[in-house]
Structures are given as structure tokens and as C-alpha cells.
Amino acid sequence: MSTTIPGSDAGSTADPAPRFLDLLAAEWIKLRSLRSTYWVLALASLVAIAVDVNAVHTDLTYIDHPPPRMPGQPPHTYDPLFHGLNGIASDLMAVAAGSLGAIAVFGEYTTGLIRTTFAAVPDRRGVIAAKVVVIGAITALAGLVVSTVSFFTVNAMLASRHLGLSIADDGCLRAVLGFAAIVPVCALIGMALGALLRHATASIVSLVLVLFILPMLFGGDRYRWLKEIGTHLPTATVQRLTINPASTTTMGKYAPSVLDSWITMGAWGVAAVVVTVVVVRRRDV
């Protein structure tokens, strides 16, 4: 025999399901509470801009006093995009963003916070989706700031040499967006590695392996299949997107098209998200 209090609702004691905005707020608090994470990203952004600016500043001497042309070689054409959106700066941002993404995942497993998170929110897909949005948005903003500031700063420097480009010139907007887009993609790759390995050193070493060591193994133009694997790795996509169409800079034989590079970059990001969601859902905490 049971009694029911008049006016009471049997389901009223159940906690309401968290809204996605609540999950976003929770993930933002987690990220914001670890000052080292966003300080590393901010410092990497400043250093990346400094690398781009310094590269062009160093080139001014060679622009003013170009070396003599080698016999049988075409005259050298300076590429403001290639030098202004420097590969070193792009690699630096890729490592910083990838590390941030990995820390955002394996850090919760290391501290045990993940148990509290999933106890409060059993919907693991919702938690990972919120984490992806927060990390992706922060790193995309950082990448866009670096690419935009670098582009306009170095081209203002080159304007006195009549080599500066406008954002409306062919390939310039694509280069700025491509340089920015690789940053959140690398952050998502870092998240996938963090979910798979759940270990700080292993995740960071694997990130460096995927981003920088693998391209060395698949370089060269001797074998087409090897070269095409290399051109479909993450860092190769941004290299293709930042090449000035009006310059003599190329990726050699079997270079991918611009559309192919955009598709490849997007595929890496989607695959990383899928891996993160599947691994977190199926593995115990």
C-alpha cells in the first residue's frame, strides 16, 4: 500500500537533462580553469606572428639586393604568401593546438574528473560534442588571428617594395583561411589521440609523429602513390592552400588540387571527431 501526496508529480524529483548550452558552459569552465592551456595557445600565437614577420623582414635584404640569376634558370619571383604565412609558424600553431586538444581529453582521465563528468551527464556524445565545439572554436579563433595579423602586417612591410598583396588578390583569402583552418583540425586530431592513448607523453609524441614524421616518409616524386599519401596528410593541405597562384612556388609532381586539399583537411577533422566519440563511448573510464 502506498500513499501519494496530493498535487505531487512522480517525475518531478528527476533532474532535467542538461541543455547543450550547459555542456558548453561546463567545458568552457574546465578549459578556463587551467590557465596553462590557453596561455600556451596565446604564447604560440604571438610567437607564430613573430616568426612570419621576422621571415619577411629578413627577406627585405634579399629583395633589395637579389642574387644573380643562375644560368638556365627562370628569374626568381618572390612569393609573399609563401614567406608571409610561414610553414614554421603553421607547424608551431599545429603543435600548440594539437597539444591543447589532447590535454582536454586525457587530462580528465588522468585526474579522474571524467568519472564526475559522466556521472553528472551520462550522455557521452553530448559531452564530447561540447568539448569539440569549445576546443574547435578557441583554436579556430587563434588560427584566424595569427593568419590575419600576419598577412596584413607582412604585406604592409612589402608595400614599400611594391610586392604587397591585397586580401582580394587571387589566392590570398584562400591562403588566410587555409592557414587558420589547419589549427582546429590539429586540435581535433590531438583530441582523438588523447582519447585513444590517455597518456600525456604518448599523445604528444603520436601527434608529432602524425603531423611531422609521416610527411618525411612519404615525400619525394619518385613513386606517385607515396607522394599522394604524403599530400593527403594534414600539414600538406595547408602548404597547398597557401601557395600563391602567381608565383613559381610548387609542391612538385603529383601536387593535389585546391579542392582536394580542402576535402582532405575536412576529412581529417571529421575522422578525428568520429574516433574521439567512438572511443569515449565504448571504453570504460
Short mmCIF file of C-alpha atoms in Angstrom, two decimals:
data_model
loop_
_atom_site.label_atom_id
_atom_site.label_comp_id
_atom_site.label_asym_id
_atom_site.label_seq_id
_atom_site.Cartn_x
_atom_site.Cartn_y
_atom_site.Cartn_z
CA MET A 1 0.00 0.00 0.00
CA SER A 2 1.39 3.39 -0.93
CA THR A 3 0.34 6.95 -0.42
CA THR A 4 0.63 9.82 -2.81
CA ILE A 5 0.81 13.40 -1.70
CA PRO A 6 -1.89 15.39 -3.50
CA GLY A 7 -0.54 17.63 -6.19
CA SER A 8 2.81 15.82 -6.34
CA ASP A 9 4.33 14.56 -9.59
CA ALA A 10 6.16 11.25 -9.60
CA GLY A 11 8.64 12.54 -12.17
CA SER A 12 9.25 15.87 -10.50
CA THR A 13 12.22 14.58 -8.49
CA ALA A 14 14.16 13.65 -11.62
CA ASP A 15 16.85 16.11 -12.63
CA PRO A 16 16.23 17.74 -16.01
CA ALA A 17 18.52 16.71 -18.82
CA PRO A 18 21.30 19.24 -19.29
CA ARG A 19 20.96 21.51 -22.28
CA PHE A 20 23.77 21.67 -24.80
CA LEU A 21 24.46 25.26 -23.74
CA ASP A 22 25.03 23.96 -20.21
CA LEU A 23 27.55 21.45 -21.54
CA LEU A 24 29.31 24.19 -23.48
CA ALA A 25 29.48 26.32 -20.34
CA ALA A 26 30.90 23.39 -18.35
CA GLU A 27 33.59 22.69 -20.94
CA TRP A 28 34.48 26.38 -21.11
CA ILE A 29 34.88 26.45 -17.31
CA LYS A 30 37.16 23.40 -17.45
CA LEU A 31 39.32 24.99 -20.11
CA ARG A 32 39.38 28.39 -18.43
CA SER A 33 40.29 26.93 -15.05
CA LEU A 34 43.55 25.53 -16.48
CA ARG A 35 45.41 28.72 -17.22
CA SER A 36 48.41 26.90 -18.69
CA THR A 37 46.34 25.62 -21.61
CA TYR A 38 45.18 28.92 -23.05
CA TRP A 39 48.40 30.68 -22.08
CA VAL A 40 50.29 28.15 -24.19
CA LEU A 41 47.96 28.81 -27.12
CA ALA A 42 48.24 32.58 -26.69
CA LEU A 43 52.04 32.42 -26.46
CA ALA A 44 52.22 30.16 -29.51
CA SER A 45 50.06 32.65 -31.45
CA LEU A 46 52.35 35.56 -30.58
CA VAL A 47 55.46 33.56 -31.50
CA ALA A 48 53.87 32.42 -34.78
CA ILE A 49 53.12 36.02 -35.76
CA ALA A 50 56.68 36.98 -34.83
CA VAL A 51 58.05 34.14 -37.00
CA ASP A 52 56.02 35.31 -40.00
CA VAL A 53 57.02 38.95 -39.58
CA ASN A 54 60.67 38.12 -38.98
CA ALA A 55 60.81 35.88 -42.06
CA VAL A 56 59.68 38.72 -44.33
CA HIS A 57 61.83 41.29 -42.52
CA THR A 58 64.87 39.10 -43.15
CA ASP A 59 63.91 38.76 -46.80
CA LEU A 60 63.93 42.53 -47.35
CA THR A 61 67.70 42.47 -47.75
CA TYR A 62 67.49 39.85 -50.48
CA ILE A 63 64.63 41.69 -52.15
CA ASP A 64 66.69 44.88 -52.28
CA HIS A 65 69.83 43.03 -53.40
CA PRO A 66 68.71 39.88 -55.23
CA PRO A 67 71.36 37.25 -56.00
CA PRO A 68 72.42 36.83 -59.63
CA ARG A 69 70.26 34.52 -61.70
CA MET A 70 71.66 31.04 -62.28
CA PRO A 71 72.27 30.13 -65.95
CA GLY A 72 69.31 28.35 -67.47
CA GLN A 73 67.04 29.13 -64.52
CA PRO A 74 63.96 31.38 -64.67
CA PRO A 75 64.11 34.64 -62.72
CA HIS A 76 63.15 34.25 -59.09
CA THR A 77 59.70 35.54 -58.16
CA TYR A 78 59.22 36.45 -54.52
CA ASP A 79 56.10 34.86 -53.03
CA PRO A 80 54.64 36.99 -50.21
CA LEU A 81 52.13 34.28 -49.29
CA PHE A 82 54.72 31.52 -49.01
CA HIS A 83 57.01 33.65 -46.85
CA GLY A 84 54.36 35.66 -45.02
CA LEU A 85 52.35 32.63 -43.90
CA ASN A 86 55.42 30.69 -42.92
CA GLY A 87 55.45 26.91 -42.62
CA ILE A 88 57.30 27.14 -39.30
CA ALA A 89 54.55 29.33 -37.87
CA SER A 90 51.91 26.92 -39.15
CA ASP A 91 53.71 23.96 -37.58
CA LEU A 92 54.03 25.80 -34.29
CA MET A 93 50.30 26.50 -34.19
CA ALA A 94 49.56 22.89 -35.17
CA VAL A 95 51.59 21.54 -32.24
CA ALA A 96 50.10 24.01 -29.75
CA ALA A 97 46.52 23.33 -30.85
CA GLY A 98 47.04 19.56 -31.06
CA SER A 99 48.53 19.53 -27.56
CA LEU A 100 45.61 21.57 -26.24
CA GLY A 101 43.14 19.13 -27.79
CA ALA A 102 44.96 16.12 -26.35
CA ILE A 103 45.18 17.68 -22.87
CA ALA A 104 41.47 18.49 -22.93
CA VAL A 105 40.73 14.75 -23.20
CA PHE A 106 43.46 12.80 -21.43
CA GLY A 107 43.70 15.42 -18.67
CA GLU A 108 40.23 14.46 -17.42
CA TYR A 109 41.15 10.77 -17.42
CA THR A 110 44.41 11.45 -15.58
CA THR A 111 42.76 13.47 -12.81
CA GLY A 112 39.66 11.27 -12.60
CA LEU A 113 37.40 14.22 -13.39
CA ILE A 114 35.93 12.23 -16.27
CA ARG A 115 34.08 10.00 -13.78
CA THR A 116 32.40 13.01 -12.22
CA THR A 117 31.56 14.39 -15.66
CA PHE A 118 29.89 11.19 -16.86
CA ALA A 119 28.12 10.70 -13.53
CA ALA A 120 26.57 14.13 -13.93
CA VAL A 121 25.99 13.78 -17.68
CA PRO A 122 25.63 10.15 -18.84
CA ASP A 123 25.26 11.32 -22.44
CA ARG A 124 28.88 10.90 -23.52
CA ARG A 125 28.22 12.04 -27.05
CA GLY A 126 26.86 15.33 -25.75
CA VAL A 127 29.93 15.86 -23.57
CA ILE A 128 32.33 15.16 -26.44
CA ALA A 129 30.29 17.32 -28.83
CA ALA A 130 30.52 20.24 -26.39
CA LYS A 131 34.25 19.67 -25.95
CA VAL A 132 34.74 19.60 -29.72
CA VAL A 133 32.83 22.88 -30.16
CA VAL A 134 34.75 24.68 -27.40
CA ILE A 135 38.21 23.46 -28.39
CA GLY A 136 37.46 23.91 -32.09
CA ALA A 137 36.16 27.46 -31.61
CA ILE A 138 39.09 28.58 -29.45
CA THR A 139 41.74 27.15 -31.76
CA ALA A 140 39.96 28.39 -34.89
CA LEU A 141 39.92 31.89 -33.43
CA ALA A 142 43.63 31.66 -32.60
CA GLY A 143 44.44 30.43 -36.10
CA LEU A 144 42.38 33.19 -37.72
CA VAL A 145 44.06 35.87 -35.59
CA VAL A 146 47.54 34.61 -36.49
CA SER A 147 46.84 34.28 -40.21
CA THR A 148 45.05 37.65 -40.48
CA VAL A 149 47.56 39.65 -38.46
CA SER A 150 50.49 38.00 -40.24
CA PHE A 151 49.03 38.58 -43.71
CA PHE A 152 48.26 42.27 -43.28
CA THR A 153 51.45 43.02 -41.35
CA VAL A 154 53.89 41.42 -43.78
CA ASN A 155 52.15 42.82 -46.84
CA ALA A 156 52.25 46.29 -45.32
CA MET A 157 56.01 45.76 -44.94
CA LEU A 158 56.29 44.63 -48.57
CA ALA A 159 54.22 47.52 -49.92
CA SER A 160 57.30 49.76 -49.95
CA ARG A 161 58.93 47.23 -52.31
CA HIS A 162 55.79 47.07 -54.47
CA LEU A 163 55.36 43.40 -53.58
CA GLY A 164 52.49 43.66 -51.11
CA LEU A 165 49.30 41.76 -51.78
CA SER A 166 45.67 42.58 -51.10
CA ILE A 167 43.27 40.15 -49.48
CA ALA A 168 41.22 40.43 -52.69
CA ASP A 169 44.11 39.16 -54.85
CA ASP A 170 43.90 35.69 -56.31
CA GLY A 171 44.56 33.02 -53.70
CA CYS A 172 45.04 35.38 -50.74
CA LEU A 173 41.74 34.82 -48.93
CA ARG A 174 42.10 31.09 -49.51
CA ALA A 175 45.59 31.16 -48.01
CA VAL A 176 44.48 33.07 -44.91
CA LEU A 177 41.54 30.74 -44.33
CA GLY A 178 43.61 27.62 -45.03
CA PHE A 179 46.31 28.71 -42.58
CA ALA A 180 43.62 29.32 -39.95
CA ALA A 181 41.67 26.11 -40.63
CA ILE A 182 44.56 23.72 -40.03
CA VAL A 183 44.77 24.88 -36.39
CA PRO A 184 41.38 23.50 -35.21
CA VAL A 185 41.87 20.40 -37.37
CA CYS A 186 45.10 19.64 -35.50
CA ALA A 187 43.29 20.28 -32.21
CA LEU A 188 40.71 17.65 -33.16
CA ILE A 189 43.46 15.21 -34.12
CA GLY A 190 45.02 15.82 -30.71
CA MET A 191 41.67 15.06 -29.05
CA ALA A 192 41.42 11.75 -30.91
CA LEU A 193 44.94 10.77 -29.87
CA GLY A 194 44.25 11.80 -26.28
CA ALA A 195 41.11 9.64 -26.22
CA LEU A 196 42.93 6.66 -27.73
CA LEU A 197 46.09 6.76 -25.61
CA ARG A 198 45.02 8.56 -22.40
CA HIS A 199 48.64 9.39 -21.65
CA ALA A 200 50.37 12.75 -21.89
CA THR A 201 53.70 11.72 -23.37
CA ALA A 202 52.26 9.11 -25.72
CA SER A 203 49.64 11.55 -27.03
CA ILE A 204 52.11 14.37 -27.74
CA VAL A 205 54.68 12.04 -29.32
CA SER A 206 51.98 10.50 -31.52
CA LEU A 207 50.83 13.97 -32.52
CA VAL A 208 54.34 14.91 -33.65
CA LEU A 209 54.59 11.58 -35.48
CA VAL A 210 51.38 12.17 -37.43
CA LEU A 211 51.99 15.83 -38.23
CA PHE A 212 55.73 15.90 -38.95
CA ILE A 213 57.39 12.48 -39.12
CA LEU A 214 54.94 10.79 -41.50
CA PRO A 215 55.30 13.53 -44.17
CA MET A 216 59.05 12.79 -44.25
CA LEU A 217 58.34 9.15 -45.04
CA PHE A 218 56.03 9.99 -47.92
CA GLY A 219 57.99 12.74 -49.65
CA GLY A 220 59.72 12.75 -52.99
CA ASP A 221 58.35 12.41 -56.51
CA ARG A 222 59.74 9.02 -57.45
CA TYR A 223 56.66 6.97 -56.59
CA ARG A 224 53.30 8.54 -57.23
CA TRP A 225 51.40 6.51 -54.63
CA LEU A 226 53.86 7.51 -51.91
CA LYS A 227 53.67 11.17 -52.90
CA GLU A 228 49.88 11.14 -52.96
CA ILE A 229 49.75 9.67 -49.46
CA GLY A 230 52.05 12.44 -48.32
CA THR A 231 49.97 15.17 -49.93
CA HIS A 232 46.89 13.91 -48.08
CA LEU A 233 48.46 14.31 -44.64
CA PRO A 234 47.25 17.28 -42.55
CA THR A 235 50.21 19.64 -42.84
CA ALA A 236 50.46 19.14 -46.61
CA THR A 237 46.98 20.53 -47.11
CA VAL A 238 47.82 23.94 -45.65
CA GLN A 239 51.01 24.01 -47.70
CA ARG A 240 48.98 23.66 -50.89
CA LEU A 241 46.38 26.22 -49.86
CA THR A 242 48.95 28.93 -49.06
CA ILE A 243 50.77 28.76 -52.41
CA ASN A 244 50.40 31.95 -54.43
CA PRO A 245 48.93 31.10 -57.88
CA ALA A 246 51.03 33.90 -59.43
CA SER A 247 54.36 32.59 -58.08
CA THR A 248 56.74 29.84 -59.17
CA THR A 249 56.34 28.00 -55.85
CA THR A 250 55.04 24.46 -56.32
CA MET A 251 54.72 21.17 -54.46
CA GLY A 252 56.38 19.27 -57.27
CA LYS A 253 54.87 16.40 -59.23
CA TYR A 254 51.51 14.92 -58.27
CA ALA A 255 50.51 18.01 -56.30
CA PRO A 256 46.88 17.96 -55.11
CA SER A 257 44.29 20.43 -56.31
CA VAL A 258 42.94 23.17 -54.09
CA LEU A 259 39.58 21.41 -53.78
CA ASP A 260 41.31 18.14 -52.92
CA SER A 261 43.24 19.87 -50.14
CA TRP A 262 40.09 21.38 -48.65
CA ILE A 263 38.34 18.00 -48.73
CA THR A 264 41.34 16.27 -47.18
CA MET A 265 41.56 18.81 -44.37
CA GLY A 266 37.86 18.43 -43.63
CA ALA A 267 38.10 14.63 -43.74
CA TRP A 268 40.87 14.65 -41.14
CA GLY A 269 38.74 16.79 -38.84
CA VAL A 270 35.62 14.63 -39.24
CA ALA A 271 37.59 11.40 -38.79
CA ALA A 272 39.19 12.75 -35.61
CA VAL A 273 35.79 13.64 -34.13
CA VAL A 274 34.37 10.21 -35.01
CA VAL A 275 37.33 8.43 -33.42
CA THR A 276 37.01 10.53 -30.25
CA VAL A 277 33.28 9.87 -29.90
CA VAL A 278 33.52 6.14 -30.59
CA VAL A 279 36.45 5.57 -28.23
CA VAL A 280 34.96 7.58 -25.36
CA ARG A 281 31.59 5.86 -25.70
CA ARG A 282 32.92 2.30 -25.82
CA ARG A 283 35.77 2.39 -23.31
CA ASP A 284 35.39 2.44 -19.56
CA VAL A 285 36.60 5.41 -17.58
#
